[in-house]
Coordinates of C-alpha atoms in Angstrom, one line a residue:
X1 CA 35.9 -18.5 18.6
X2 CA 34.4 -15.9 20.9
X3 CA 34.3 -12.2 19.7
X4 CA 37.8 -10.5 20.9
X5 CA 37.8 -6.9 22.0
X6 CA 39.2 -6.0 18.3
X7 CA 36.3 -7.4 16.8
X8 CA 34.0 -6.4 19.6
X9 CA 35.0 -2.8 18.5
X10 CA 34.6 -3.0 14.4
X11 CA 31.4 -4.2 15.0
X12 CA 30.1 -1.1 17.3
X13 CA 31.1 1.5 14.9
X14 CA 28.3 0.2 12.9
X15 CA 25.6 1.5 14.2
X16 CA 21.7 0.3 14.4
X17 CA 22.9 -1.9 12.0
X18 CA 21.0 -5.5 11.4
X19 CA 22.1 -8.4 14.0
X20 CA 22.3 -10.4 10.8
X21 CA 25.0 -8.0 9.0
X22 CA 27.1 -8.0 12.0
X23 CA 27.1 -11.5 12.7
X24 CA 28.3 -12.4 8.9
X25 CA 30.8 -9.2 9.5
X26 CA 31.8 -10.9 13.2
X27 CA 32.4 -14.6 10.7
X28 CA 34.5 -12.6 8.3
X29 CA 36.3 -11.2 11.2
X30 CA 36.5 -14.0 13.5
X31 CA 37.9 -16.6 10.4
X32 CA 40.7 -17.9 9.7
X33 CA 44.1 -17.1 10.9
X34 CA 43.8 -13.3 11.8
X35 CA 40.3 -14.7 13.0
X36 CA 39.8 -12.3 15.9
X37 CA 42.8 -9.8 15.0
X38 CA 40.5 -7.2 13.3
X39 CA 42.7 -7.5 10.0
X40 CA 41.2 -9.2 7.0
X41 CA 43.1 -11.3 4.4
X42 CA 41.1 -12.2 1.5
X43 CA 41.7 -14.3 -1.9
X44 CA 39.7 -12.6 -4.8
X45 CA 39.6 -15.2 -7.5
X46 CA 37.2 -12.2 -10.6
X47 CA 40.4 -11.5 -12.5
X48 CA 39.1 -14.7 -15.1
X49 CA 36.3 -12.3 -15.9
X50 CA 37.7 -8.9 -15.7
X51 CA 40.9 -9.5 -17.6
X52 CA 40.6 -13.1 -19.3
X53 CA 42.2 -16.8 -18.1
X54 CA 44.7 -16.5 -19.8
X55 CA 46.1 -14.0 -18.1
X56 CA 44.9 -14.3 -15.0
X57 CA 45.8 -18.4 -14.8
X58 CA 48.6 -19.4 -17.1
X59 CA 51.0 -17.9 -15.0
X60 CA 50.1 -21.1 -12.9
X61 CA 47.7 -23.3 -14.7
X62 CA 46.5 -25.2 -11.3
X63 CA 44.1 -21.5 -10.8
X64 CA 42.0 -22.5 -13.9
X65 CA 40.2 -25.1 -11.6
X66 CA 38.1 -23.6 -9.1
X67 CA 38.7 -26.2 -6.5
X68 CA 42.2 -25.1 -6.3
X69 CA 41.8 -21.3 -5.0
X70 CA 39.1 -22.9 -2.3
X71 CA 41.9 -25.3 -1.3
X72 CA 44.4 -22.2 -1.3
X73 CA 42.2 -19.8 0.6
X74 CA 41.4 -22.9 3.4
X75 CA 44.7 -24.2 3.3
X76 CA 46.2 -20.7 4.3
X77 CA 44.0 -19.8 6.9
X78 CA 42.0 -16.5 5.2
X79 CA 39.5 -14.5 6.1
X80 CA 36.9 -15.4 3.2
X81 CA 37.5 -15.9 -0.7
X82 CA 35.7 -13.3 -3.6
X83 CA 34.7 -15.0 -6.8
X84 CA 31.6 -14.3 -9.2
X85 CA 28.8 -16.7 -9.7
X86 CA 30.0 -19.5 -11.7
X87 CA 33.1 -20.2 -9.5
X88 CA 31.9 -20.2 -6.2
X89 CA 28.8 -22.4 -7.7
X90 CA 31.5 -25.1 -8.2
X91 CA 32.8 -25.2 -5.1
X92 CA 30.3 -23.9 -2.4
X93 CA 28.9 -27.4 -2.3
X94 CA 32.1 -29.2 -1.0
X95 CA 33.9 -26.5 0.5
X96 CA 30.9 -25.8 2.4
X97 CA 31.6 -24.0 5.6
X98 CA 35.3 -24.2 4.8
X99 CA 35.8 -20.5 4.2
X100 CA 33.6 -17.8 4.3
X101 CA 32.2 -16.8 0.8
X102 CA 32.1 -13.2 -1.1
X103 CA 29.8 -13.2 -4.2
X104 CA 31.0 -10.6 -6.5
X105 CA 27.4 -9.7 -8.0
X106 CA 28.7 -7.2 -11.0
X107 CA 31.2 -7.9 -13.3
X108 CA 33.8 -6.2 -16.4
X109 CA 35.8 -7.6 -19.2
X110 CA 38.3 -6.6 -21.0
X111 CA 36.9 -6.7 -24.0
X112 CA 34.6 -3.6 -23.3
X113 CA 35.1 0.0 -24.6
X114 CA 34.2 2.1 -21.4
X115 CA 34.1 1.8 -18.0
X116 CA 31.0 -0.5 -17.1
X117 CA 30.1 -3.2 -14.6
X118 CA 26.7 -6.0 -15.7
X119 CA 24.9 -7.6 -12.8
X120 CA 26.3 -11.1 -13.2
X121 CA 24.5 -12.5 -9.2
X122 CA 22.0 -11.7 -6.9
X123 CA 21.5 -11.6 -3.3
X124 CA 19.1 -15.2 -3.7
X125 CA 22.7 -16.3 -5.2
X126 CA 24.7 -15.5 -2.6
X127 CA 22.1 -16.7 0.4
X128 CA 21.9 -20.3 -1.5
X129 CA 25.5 -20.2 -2.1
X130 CA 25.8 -20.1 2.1
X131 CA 27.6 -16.3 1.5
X132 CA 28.5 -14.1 4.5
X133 CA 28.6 -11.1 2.0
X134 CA 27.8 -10.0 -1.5
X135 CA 30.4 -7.4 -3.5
X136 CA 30.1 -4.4 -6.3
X137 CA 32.6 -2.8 -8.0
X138 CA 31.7 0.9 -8.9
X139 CA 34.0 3.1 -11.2
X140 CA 33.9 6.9 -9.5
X141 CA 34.2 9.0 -12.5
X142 CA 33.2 6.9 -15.2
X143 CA 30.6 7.7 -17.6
X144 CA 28.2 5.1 -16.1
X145 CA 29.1 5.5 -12.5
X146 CA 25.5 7.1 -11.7
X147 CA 23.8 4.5 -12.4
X148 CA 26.1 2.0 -11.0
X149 CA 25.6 3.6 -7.6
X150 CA 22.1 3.4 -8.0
X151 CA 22.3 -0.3 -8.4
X152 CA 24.4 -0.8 -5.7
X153 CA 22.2 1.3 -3.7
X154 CA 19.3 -1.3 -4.5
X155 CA 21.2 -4.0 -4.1
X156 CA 22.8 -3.2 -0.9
X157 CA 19.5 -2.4 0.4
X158 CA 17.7 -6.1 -0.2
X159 CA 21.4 -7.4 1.0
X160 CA 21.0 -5.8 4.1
X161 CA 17.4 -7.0 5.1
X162 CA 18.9 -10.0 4.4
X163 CA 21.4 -10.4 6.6
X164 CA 24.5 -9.9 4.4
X165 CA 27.4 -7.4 4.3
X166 CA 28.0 -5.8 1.7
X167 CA 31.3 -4.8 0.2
X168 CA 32.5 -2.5 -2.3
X169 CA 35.3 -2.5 -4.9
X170 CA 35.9 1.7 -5.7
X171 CA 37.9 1.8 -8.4
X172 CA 38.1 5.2 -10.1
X173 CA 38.3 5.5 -13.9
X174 CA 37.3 6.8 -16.9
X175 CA 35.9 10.6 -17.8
X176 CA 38.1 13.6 -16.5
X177 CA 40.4 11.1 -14.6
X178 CA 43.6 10.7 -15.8
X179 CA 45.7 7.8 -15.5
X180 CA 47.4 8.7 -12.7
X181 CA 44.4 10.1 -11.3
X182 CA 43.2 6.6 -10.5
X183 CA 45.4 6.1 -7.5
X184 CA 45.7 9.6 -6.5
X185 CA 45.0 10.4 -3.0
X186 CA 42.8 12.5 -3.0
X187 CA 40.7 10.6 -5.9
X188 CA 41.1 7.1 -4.0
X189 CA 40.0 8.8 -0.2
X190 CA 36.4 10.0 -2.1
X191 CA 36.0 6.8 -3.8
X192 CA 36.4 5.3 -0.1
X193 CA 33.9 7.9 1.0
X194 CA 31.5 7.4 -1.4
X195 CA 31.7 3.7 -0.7
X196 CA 30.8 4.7 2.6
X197 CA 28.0 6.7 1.8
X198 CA 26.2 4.1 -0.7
X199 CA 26.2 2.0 2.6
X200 CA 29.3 -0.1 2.2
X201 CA 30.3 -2.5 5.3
X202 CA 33.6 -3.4 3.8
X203 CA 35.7 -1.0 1.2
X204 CA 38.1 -2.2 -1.1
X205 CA 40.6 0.0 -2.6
X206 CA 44.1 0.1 -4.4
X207 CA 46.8 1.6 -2.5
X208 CA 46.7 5.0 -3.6
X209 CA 50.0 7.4 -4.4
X210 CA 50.9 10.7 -3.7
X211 CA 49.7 12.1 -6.4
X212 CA 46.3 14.8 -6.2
X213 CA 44.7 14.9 -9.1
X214 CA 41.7 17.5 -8.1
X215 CA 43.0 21.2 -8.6
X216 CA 40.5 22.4 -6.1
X217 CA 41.7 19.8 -3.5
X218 CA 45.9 20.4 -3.7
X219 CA 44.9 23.3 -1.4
X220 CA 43.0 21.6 1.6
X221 CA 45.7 18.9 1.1
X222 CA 48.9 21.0 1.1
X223 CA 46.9 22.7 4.4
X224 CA 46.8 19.2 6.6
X225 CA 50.8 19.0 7.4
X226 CA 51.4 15.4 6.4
X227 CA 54.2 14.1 4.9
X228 CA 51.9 11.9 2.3
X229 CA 55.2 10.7 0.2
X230 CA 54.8 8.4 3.5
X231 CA 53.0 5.1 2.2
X232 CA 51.4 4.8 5.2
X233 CA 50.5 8.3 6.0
X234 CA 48.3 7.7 2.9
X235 CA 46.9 4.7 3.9
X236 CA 45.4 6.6 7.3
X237 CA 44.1 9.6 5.2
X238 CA 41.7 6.5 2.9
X239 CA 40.8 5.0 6.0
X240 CA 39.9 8.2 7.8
X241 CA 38.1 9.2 4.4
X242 CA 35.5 5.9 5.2
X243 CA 33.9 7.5 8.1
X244 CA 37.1 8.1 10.2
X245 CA 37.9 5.0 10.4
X246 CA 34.0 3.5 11.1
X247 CA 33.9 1.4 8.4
X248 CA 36.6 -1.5 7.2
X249 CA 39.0 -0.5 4.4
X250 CA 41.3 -3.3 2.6
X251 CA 43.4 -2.6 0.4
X252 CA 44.0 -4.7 -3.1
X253 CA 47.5 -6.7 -3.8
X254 CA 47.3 -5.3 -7.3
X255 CA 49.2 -7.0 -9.9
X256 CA 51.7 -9.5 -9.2
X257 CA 55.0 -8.0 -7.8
X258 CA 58.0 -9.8 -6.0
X259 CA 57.1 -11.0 -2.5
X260 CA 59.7 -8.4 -0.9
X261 CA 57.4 -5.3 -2.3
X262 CA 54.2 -7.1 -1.1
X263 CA 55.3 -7.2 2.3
X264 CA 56.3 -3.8 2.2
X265 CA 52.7 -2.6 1.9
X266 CA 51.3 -5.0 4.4
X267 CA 53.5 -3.3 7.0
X268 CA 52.7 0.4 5.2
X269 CA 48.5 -1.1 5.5
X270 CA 49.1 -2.0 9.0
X271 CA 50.9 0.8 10.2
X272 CA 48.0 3.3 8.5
X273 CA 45.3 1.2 10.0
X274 CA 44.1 -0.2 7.5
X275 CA 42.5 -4.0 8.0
X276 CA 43.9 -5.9 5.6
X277 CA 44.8 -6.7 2.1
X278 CA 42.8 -8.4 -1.0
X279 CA 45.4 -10.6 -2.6
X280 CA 44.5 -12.1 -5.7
X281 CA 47.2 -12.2 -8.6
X282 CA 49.7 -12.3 -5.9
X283 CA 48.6 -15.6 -4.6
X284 CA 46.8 -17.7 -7.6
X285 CA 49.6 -16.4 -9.8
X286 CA 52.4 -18.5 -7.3
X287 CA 52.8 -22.0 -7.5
X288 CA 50.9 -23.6 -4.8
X289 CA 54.0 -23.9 -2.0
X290 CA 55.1 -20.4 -2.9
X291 CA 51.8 -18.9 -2.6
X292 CA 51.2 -20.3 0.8
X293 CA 54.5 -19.4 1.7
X294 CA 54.1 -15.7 0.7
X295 CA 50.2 -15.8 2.6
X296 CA 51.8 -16.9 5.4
X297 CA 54.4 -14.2 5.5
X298 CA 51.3 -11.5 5.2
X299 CA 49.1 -13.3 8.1
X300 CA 52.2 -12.5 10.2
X301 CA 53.0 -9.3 9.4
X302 CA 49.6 -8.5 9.9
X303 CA 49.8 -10.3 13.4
X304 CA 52.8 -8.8 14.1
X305 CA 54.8 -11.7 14.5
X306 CA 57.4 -11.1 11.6
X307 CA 60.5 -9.4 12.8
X308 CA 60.5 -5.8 11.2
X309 CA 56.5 -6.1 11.3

């Protein structure tokens, strides 16, 4: 596919960056069926690790098999599928070239006490696993999160040099935060920012809600004139957060939800410029027919060829 004027664009807001980086950011971009669009759709398959298989695959046993969410994500026509180590190990081989490939290089579990990511792959993993980009969670406001920005920071560097993006899960949590503060506004538009700043290509956060959780900041935001009980009026502000709008922002599918509320936020993501969605739960969790059928419906809305889009 050549490189559309969408595409053409994301790639020269980052710059003096490394021909190799942009040319795995151009195969993210140019894949699949928003392939050239400039909107991502991506299957993130680490929800074994972080919250157990039960309860990420008995809701639809096929997902236990790691062959099945490569045949999902190439089947439905996505940008690139997310998965840590041991997963994409046992499919990379014969799905190679099928789908571009994420390595998620830290990892939780559920069974932890804090807030805490372990390096669990490397960037020599992800360049003989044929990735185009290697991922990190980081927890702004957790206990740990210094030095998990300082081994992103080192990671992201040898990534770089070698040629692969690099994305980053911001997911605030633990120490003043409270729960609600996780998906404030203002608490989700730093984490994007800080994202940014540790040299993220790709940002992924949750949708965030109107809540602000910062005393200091209710003033600055009470000052900009937006309506933010508008979805996508909050969706804009994260973006803008990542380097107005220089740097890619998806947003996650969180937990699984009926299809109608899905599709809800797609439009809310589109119409705030965001450039996609990370749909995990939403998709492995369906039966087979019912999660292509629900992939399909946010590849169109994302096109803009649903009516209502």
């Amino acid at each position: 596919m050549q490189i559309s004027d969408h595409v053409r664009h994301i790639l020269a807001q980052y710059d003096g960056e490394r021909p190799g980086v942009k040319a795995n950011l151009a195969r993210l971009l140019l894949h699949g069926r928003t392939g050239g669009s400039g909107k991502l759709v991506i299957l993130p398959v680490d929800q074994g690790f972080e919250h157990g298989p039960a309860r990420s695959f008995a809701p639809n046993p096929a997902g236990y098999d790691p062959h099945y969410v490569f045949e999902l994500a190439v089947e439905a026509g996505l940008s690139a599928l997310a998965a840590p180590l041991g997963l994409l190990a046992a499919g990379a081989d014969r799905f190679a070239g099928a789908v571009p490939l994420i390595l998620k290089a830290n990892s939780a579990n559920s069974l932890a006490g804090h807030a805490d990511q372990a390096i669990t792959g490397t960037v020599g993993d992800a360049l003989e696993l044929g990735c185009s980009a290697i991922g990190f969670t980081i927890y702004p406001g957790a206990d740990s999160q210094y030095e998990m920005f300082e081994e992103v920071r080192e990671a992201a560097a040898e990534a770089r040099a070698c040629g692969l993006a690099v994305v980053v899960w911001a997911y605030p949590r633990g120490g003043k935060l409270s729960k609600d503060g996780e998906t404030a506004l203002d608490v989700v538009a730093y984490s994007a920012h800080m994202a940014a700043l540790l040299g993220a290509h790709i940002i992924k956060v949750k949708l965030p809600s109107a809540h602000i959780e910062q005393p200091e900041a209710k003033s600055a935001y009470a000052g900009m004139g937006i309506d933010f009980s508008v979805l996508s009026n909050r969706v804009a502000h994260v973006v803008k957060a990542a380097f107005d709008g220089r740097r890619i922002v998806v947003f996650s599918g969180g937990p699984a939800k009926d299809s109608q509320a899905l599709y809800d936020e797609v439009r809310a993501i589109r119409a705030g410029g965001g450039h996609g969605s990370i749909v995990g739960r939403n998709s492995f969790q369906r039966p087979r027919e019912d999660a292509l059928a629900m992939l399909d419906t946010v590849i169109r809305l994302y096109l803009g060829e649903t009516a209502g889009a």
